[in-house]
Coordinates of C-alpha atoms (C1' of nucleotides) in Angstrom, one line a residue:
Chain A
M25 CA -0.6 26.4 56.6
D26 CA -3.0 29.5 57.7
D27 CA -2.1 33.0 55.9
L28 CA 0.2 34.1 58.8
D29 CA 2.6 31.0 57.4
R30 CA 2.0 32.0 53.8
E31 CA 3.0 35.4 54.8
I32 CA 6.6 34.0 56.5
L33 CA 6.8 31.9 53.3
D34 CA 6.5 35.3 51.1
L35 CA 8.6 36.9 53.8
L36 CA 11.0 34.4 53.1
R37 CA 11.4 34.4 49.5
A38 CA 12.5 38.2 49.6
N39 CA 14.9 37.8 51.8
A40 CA 15.8 34.4 53.2
R41 CA 18.2 36.1 56.2
M42 CA 15.4 38.3 57.4
P43 CA 16.0 38.0 61.4
T44 CA 13.1 36.3 62.8
S45 CA 12.3 39.3 64.9
E46 CA 11.9 41.5 61.5
I47 CA 9.6 39.0 60.6
A48 CA 7.5 38.6 63.6
Q49 CA 7.3 42.3 63.3
R50 CA 5.8 42.4 59.9
V51 CA 3.5 39.8 59.9
G52 CA 2.4 41.5 63.1
L53 CA 3.3 39.1 66.2
S54 CA 6.5 37.8 68.6
A55 CA 9.6 36.4 67.7
A56 CA 8.9 32.8 69.4
P57 CA 5.8 31.8 67.5
V58 CA 7.4 33.1 64.3
A59 CA 10.2 30.7 64.8
R60 CA 8.5 27.7 65.6
R61 CA 6.2 28.0 62.7
I62 CA 9.8 28.0 60.2
A63 CA 10.7 25.1 62.2
R64 CA 7.4 23.3 61.5
M65 CA 7.4 24.4 57.4
E66 CA 11.1 23.5 57.4
A67 CA 10.1 20.1 59.2
S68 CA 7.1 19.3 56.5
G69 CA 8.6 19.9 54.0
V70 CA 7.2 23.1 52.9
I71 CA 10.3 25.1 53.2
K72 CA 12.8 23.4 51.5
G73 CA 15.9 24.9 51.6
Y74 CA 17.2 28.6 51.5
T75 CA 19.3 29.9 48.7
A76 CA 21.5 32.5 47.8
I77 CA 21.3 34.0 44.4
V78 CA 24.9 34.4 42.1
A79 CA 25.6 36.2 39.9
D80 CA 27.1 33.6 37.7
S81 CA 28.5 35.8 35.1
S82 CA 30.5 37.7 37.9
V83 CA 31.9 34.5 38.7
G84 CA 32.3 34.0 35.2
E85 CA 30.0 31.2 34.6
I86 CA 27.5 30.4 32.2
D87 CA 24.2 29.9 33.1
A88 CA 21.9 27.4 31.0
F89 CA 19.1 25.2 30.4
T90 CA 18.5 22.2 28.5
E91 CA 15.3 20.6 27.5
I92 CA 15.4 17.0 27.5
R93 CA 13.1 14.6 25.5
L94 CA 13.1 10.9 27.4
T95 CA 13.7 7.4 25.3
G96 CA 10.5 6.0 25.1
Q97 CA 11.1 3.6 28.1
T98 CA 11.8 6.1 30.6
D99 CA 10.0 6.8 33.7
T100 CA 10.4 10.6 34.2
R101 CA 11.4 10.2 37.7
E102 CA 15.0 9.2 36.2
I103 CA 15.6 12.7 35.1
E104 CA 17.3 12.7 38.9
E105 CA 19.4 9.7 37.4
I106 CA 20.8 12.5 34.9
A107 CA 21.3 15.2 37.9
R108 CA 23.5 12.4 39.6
Q109 CA 25.2 11.2 36.7
V110 CA 26.0 15.0 35.3
P111 CA 27.3 16.8 38.9
E112 CA 27.2 20.1 37.0
V113 CA 23.3 20.3 36.7
Q114 CA 22.4 22.2 39.3
Q115 CA 18.5 21.5 38.9
F116 CA 15.9 19.7 37.7
F117 CA 12.2 20.2 36.6
T118 CA 9.9 17.3 35.9
I119 CA 7.4 18.7 33.0
S120 CA 4.0 17.4 31.8
G121 CA 3.8 18.1 28.0
D122 CA 6.5 18.3 25.7
P123 CA 9.5 18.6 26.6
D124 CA 9.9 15.8 29.6
G125 CA 12.1 17.3 32.0
L126 CA 14.4 20.9 32.0
L127 CA 17.6 21.0 33.5
R128 CA 20.1 24.3 34.6
F129 CA 23.4 23.6 34.7
R130 CA 26.4 26.1 35.2
V131 CA 29.3 25.8 33.2
R132 CA 32.5 27.5 33.4
S133 CA 33.2 28.1 29.5
V134 CA 32.0 26.8 25.6
E135 CA 33.6 24.0 25.7
H136 CA 32.7 23.1 29.3
L137 CA 28.8 23.5 28.2
Q138 CA 29.4 21.4 25.2
S139 CA 31.4 18.5 27.5
V140 CA 27.9 18.4 29.5
V141 CA 25.1 18.1 26.9
N142 CA 27.5 15.5 25.6
A143 CA 27.3 13.9 29.4
I144 CA 23.8 14.5 29.2
R145 CA 23.4 12.2 26.3
R146 CA 25.8 9.5 27.0
T147 CA 23.2 9.1 29.9
G148 CA 21.7 7.2 27.3
L149 CA 18.6 8.5 29.0
V150 CA 17.2 10.9 26.5
A151 CA 16.2 10.8 23.2
G152 CA 17.1 14.2 22.3
T153 CA 18.2 17.9 23.7
K154 CA 18.1 21.8 23.0
T155 CA 20.0 24.1 25.1
L156 CA 19.7 27.7 25.6
I157 CA 22.2 30.0 27.1
V158 CA 21.3 32.3 29.8
M159 CA 22.2 36.0 28.5
S160 CA 20.2 37.6 31.5
T161 CA 18.3 36.4 34.7
W162 CA 15.7 38.9 36.8
D163 CA 14.2 37.2 40.0
R164 CA 11.2 39.4 41.7
A165 CA 11.9 37.7 44.9
T166 CA 15.2 40.1 45.1
D167 CA 14.8 42.5 43.1
V168 CA 14.9 46.5 44.8
G169 CA 11.1 48.0 46.2
G170 CA 9.9 43.9 46.0
S171 CA 9.2 44.4 50.3
G172 CA 6.6 41.8 50.6
R173 CA 2.9 41.8 49.5
E174 CA 3.3 43.2 46.4
Q175 CA 5.3 40.0 45.2
R176 CA 1.7 37.3 45.6
A177 CA -0.7 38.9 42.8
L178 CA -2.4 35.4 43.6
D179 CA -5.2 37.1 44.6
A180 CA -6.9 37.3 41.4
P181 CA -7.3 34.7 38.7
Chain B
M6 CA 37.4 37.3 44.2
D7 CA 39.6 34.7 45.3
D8 CA 39.1 31.0 45.7
L9 CA 38.0 31.7 49.9
D10 CA 35.0 33.8 48.0
R11 CA 33.9 30.7 45.7
E12 CA 33.6 29.1 49.0
I13 CA 31.2 31.1 50.3
L14 CA 29.0 31.5 47.4
D15 CA 28.8 28.0 47.5
L16 CA 28.3 27.5 51.1
L17 CA 25.3 30.1 50.9
R18 CA 23.9 28.7 47.6
A19 CA 23.8 25.9 49.6
N20 CA 22.3 27.3 52.7
A21 CA 21.7 31.4 53.3
R22 CA 20.8 31.0 56.3
M23 CA 24.3 29.3 57.5
P24 CA 25.7 31.4 60.6
T25 CA 28.8 33.4 59.5
S26 CA 30.6 31.8 62.4
E27 CA 30.1 28.2 60.6
I28 CA 31.1 29.9 57.2
A29 CA 33.8 30.8 59.1
Q30 CA 35.2 27.6 60.7
R31 CA 34.4 25.6 57.3
V32 CA 37.0 28.6 55.5
G33 CA 39.1 28.2 58.3
L34 CA 38.9 32.0 58.9
S35 CA 37.6 33.4 61.3
A36 CA 33.6 35.4 61.6
A37 CA 34.7 39.3 61.1
P38 CA 36.4 38.3 57.2
V39 CA 33.6 36.6 56.2
A40 CA 31.2 38.7 57.3
R41 CA 33.2 41.4 55.5
R42 CA 33.9 39.5 52.4
I43 CA 29.6 39.0 52.1
A44 CA 28.8 42.3 52.5
R45 CA 31.6 43.2 50.1
M46 CA 30.0 40.7 47.2
E47 CA 26.2 41.9 48.7
A48 CA 27.3 45.6 47.5
S49 CA 29.1 44.8 44.3
G50 CA 25.9 42.8 43.2
V51 CA 27.6 39.5 43.2
I52 CA 25.2 38.0 45.7
K53 CA 21.7 39.3 44.4
G54 CA 19.9 38.2 47.6
Y55 CA 18.8 35.2 49.3
T56 CA 15.8 33.6 49.2
A57 CA 13.4 30.4 50.5
I58 CA 13.1 27.3 48.2
V59 CA 9.4 26.5 48.7
A60 CA 7.3 23.3 47.6
D61 CA 4.9 25.2 45.4
S62 CA 2.0 22.1 45.7
S63 CA 2.6 22.1 49.6
V64 CA 0.6 25.7 49.3
G65 CA -1.3 24.9 46.4
E66 CA 0.2 26.9 43.8
I67 CA 1.8 25.4 40.6
D68 CA 5.0 26.4 38.9
A69 CA 5.1 26.8 35.5
F70 CA 7.4 28.0 32.9
T71 CA 6.5 29.9 29.9
E72 CA 8.8 30.2 26.3
I73 CA 8.7 33.5 25.3
R74 CA 9.5 34.4 20.9
L75 CA 9.3 38.0 20.7
T76 CA 7.8 39.7 18.3
G77 CA 10.4 40.9 15.6
Q78 CA 11.3 44.4 16.4
T79 CA 11.1 44.3 20.4
D80 CA 14.2 43.9 22.4
T81 CA 15.1 41.0 24.8
R82 CA 15.3 43.9 27.2
E83 CA 11.4 44.3 26.9
I84 CA 11.4 40.9 28.6
E85 CA 11.4 43.2 31.7
E86 CA 8.4 44.9 31.1
I87 CA 6.0 41.5 30.5
A88 CA 7.7 40.6 34.6
R89 CA 5.8 43.9 35.0
Q90 CA 2.9 43.6 34.2
V91 CA 2.2 40.1 34.9
P92 CA 2.7 40.1 38.4
E93 CA 2.5 36.1 38.9
V94 CA 5.8 36.2 37.1
Q95 CA 8.7 35.4 39.6
Q96 CA 11.7 35.4 37.4
F97 CA 12.7 35.9 34.1
F98 CA 15.3 34.6 31.8
T99 CA 16.6 36.4 28.4
I100 CA 17.9 33.8 26.1
S101 CA 20.7 33.6 23.5
G102 CA 18.7 31.7 20.5
D103 CA 15.2 30.4 19.8
P104 CA 13.0 31.0 22.2
D105 CA 13.5 34.2 23.3
G106 CA 13.4 34.0 26.9
L107 CA 11.9 31.8 29.7
L108 CA 8.9 33.6 32.3
R109 CA 8.8 31.4 35.4
F110 CA 5.5 31.9 37.4
R111 CA 3.6 30.4 39.9
V112 CA -0.5 29.9 40.1
R113 CA -3.6 28.9 42.2
S114 CA -4.7 26.8 39.4
V115 CA -5.5 25.8 36.1
E116 CA -7.7 28.4 35.3
H117 CA -5.0 30.6 36.7
L118 CA -2.9 29.8 34.6
Q119 CA -4.4 30.0 31.5
S120 CA -5.2 34.0 32.6
V121 CA -2.1 34.1 32.8
V122 CA -0.7 33.0 30.0
N123 CA -3.0 35.3 27.9
A124 CA -2.2 38.6 29.8
I125 CA 1.2 37.4 28.7
R126 CA -0.1 37.3 24.9
R127 CA -2.3 40.2 25.6
T128 CA 1.2 42.4 26.1
G129 CA 1.5 42.5 22.3
L130 CA 5.7 41.5 22.8
V131 CA 5.6 38.0 22.3
A132 CA 4.8 36.1 18.6
G133 CA 4.0 32.8 21.0
T134 CA 4.8 31.4 23.6
K135 CA 4.8 27.6 24.8
T136 CA 4.0 27.0 28.4
L137 CA 5.5 24.0 30.3
I138 CA 4.0 22.8 33.8
V139 CA 6.1 21.6 36.5
M140 CA 5.4 18.3 37.8
S141 CA 8.3 18.1 40.2
T142 CA 11.3 20.0 41.1
W143 CA 15.0 19.0 42.3
D144 CA 17.5 20.9 43.4
R145 CA 21.0 20.2 44.0
A146 CA 21.6 23.1 46.7
T147 CA 19.2 22.3 49.0
D148 CA 19.3 18.6 48.2
V149 CA 20.9 16.4 51.4
G150 CA 24.2 15.1 51.1
G151 CA 25.3 18.1 49.6
S152 CA 26.9 19.6 51.8
G153 CA 29.6 22.0 50.0
R154 CA 32.7 21.2 47.8
E155 CA 31.1 18.4 46.0
Q156 CA 28.5 20.6 44.2
R157 CA 30.9 22.5 42.6
A158 CA 32.2 19.9 39.9
L159 CA 33.3 22.9 37.9
D160 CA 37.5 21.3 37.9
A161 CA 36.9 19.1 35.1
P162 CA 35.8 20.6 31.6
Chain C
dG30 C1' 42.8 39.4 58.7
dG31 C1' 42.3 38.7 63.9
dT32 C1' 40.4 39.8 68.3
dG33 C1' 37.6 42.1 72.2
dA34 C1' 33.1 44.1 73.7
dA35 C1' 28.6 45.7 72.4
dA36 C1' 24.5 45.0 70.3
dG37 C1' 20.9 42.7 68.5
dA38 C1' 19.5 37.3 67.5
dA39 C1' 17.8 32.8 68.8
dG40 C1' 15.9 29.1 71.3
dG41 C1' 13.9 27.9 75.5
dA42 C1' 11.1 27.7 79.6
dA43 C1' 7.3 29.7 82.1
dG44 C1' 2.5 31.5 82.2
dA45 C1' -1.5 34.3 80.4
dG46 C1' -5.7 33.7 77.1
Chain D
dC16 C1' -3.3 25.0 72.0
dT17 C1' -1.1 29.3 70.4
dC18 C1' 0.7 34.1 72.2
dT19 C1' 3.5 36.1 75.3
dT20 C1' 7.6 37.3 77.6
dC21 C1' 11.7 36.4 79.9
dC22 C1' 16.3 34.7 80.1
dT23 C1' 20.8 32.8 78.7
dT24 C1' 24.0 31.4 75.4
dC25 C1' 25.0 32.7 70.5
dT26 C1' 26.1 35.2 66.5
dT27 C1' 26.9 39.8 64.4
dT28 C1' 29.7 44.0 63.7
dC29 C1' 32.1 47.6 65.0
dA30 C1' 35.8 49.5 67.4
dC31 C1' 41.0 48.5 66.9
dC32 C1' 45.5 46.0 66.2

DNA sequence: GGTGAAAGAAGGAAGAG
DNA sequence: CTCTTCCTTCTTTCACC
């Protein structure tokens, strides 16, 4: 993991479908070593995957978050069990503090939302939930003009 | 937007780097119409982009969410202004209810986290913040075994 | 939506620094 | 040990049916 790897990661975060040859050109290498670096990062788990960012509303779906508070004796790792039981859950985050976790899911309607929230409660693992319905989303990685380095302003703490 | 488009979306969500030829094979079409459909969805804004999912901890970064409550007179669309002023912000979500928004960002350290939270407060747009530090993440789209259709359990409300 | 040809990208092998 | 340069194979893209 050197600076070149981090540059490659930034470019892939901005556009996961960017050809290796273009990445190579931007970081000042030829294509072969870039491909090898990407393969290495995929194998080592630094890169967990590539995904398309879809405007849920244009597919007629609702994007929502549910904060969950686990029951006293529940290990935070059991949040995975909720995701397993509720197939609408797309992502979860284990949180240090309050709440204990954040679930993100997509539903087709408000009725469907209700049934998903109830399914989460029915797992018996959660002491309480609070659901946040997303009205709009924005992502720097895919925003226009965001074409590389300016996406990582992590240099100035 | 027909069922074929939705299948293609599912496959791209699961693996944005999947070759068009393989998508074509899975949905039972040839490569050319699949490429046309993807291009159309990109142009119409259904597909907003493609991104790599990176294990932040392996890059030595902290992933965090901050719930924000806006000051009384602030339009929810001004959350965009916060993202513009605080370059560490990677994503934001406009929420219906309480809180008004959710910001997601990456930082290098706890000190850096503090400075970002303060930068958010300093915008003058927020009445309050609550920050959630992510300990672990999971994403169905990139989870092993998630190879297509079973990711969309949206059929049974 | 399918087909076929041209342009381009990916992956592998050999060699230079 | 890592980058570069080819070379082959596969993919994408564009014409047109």
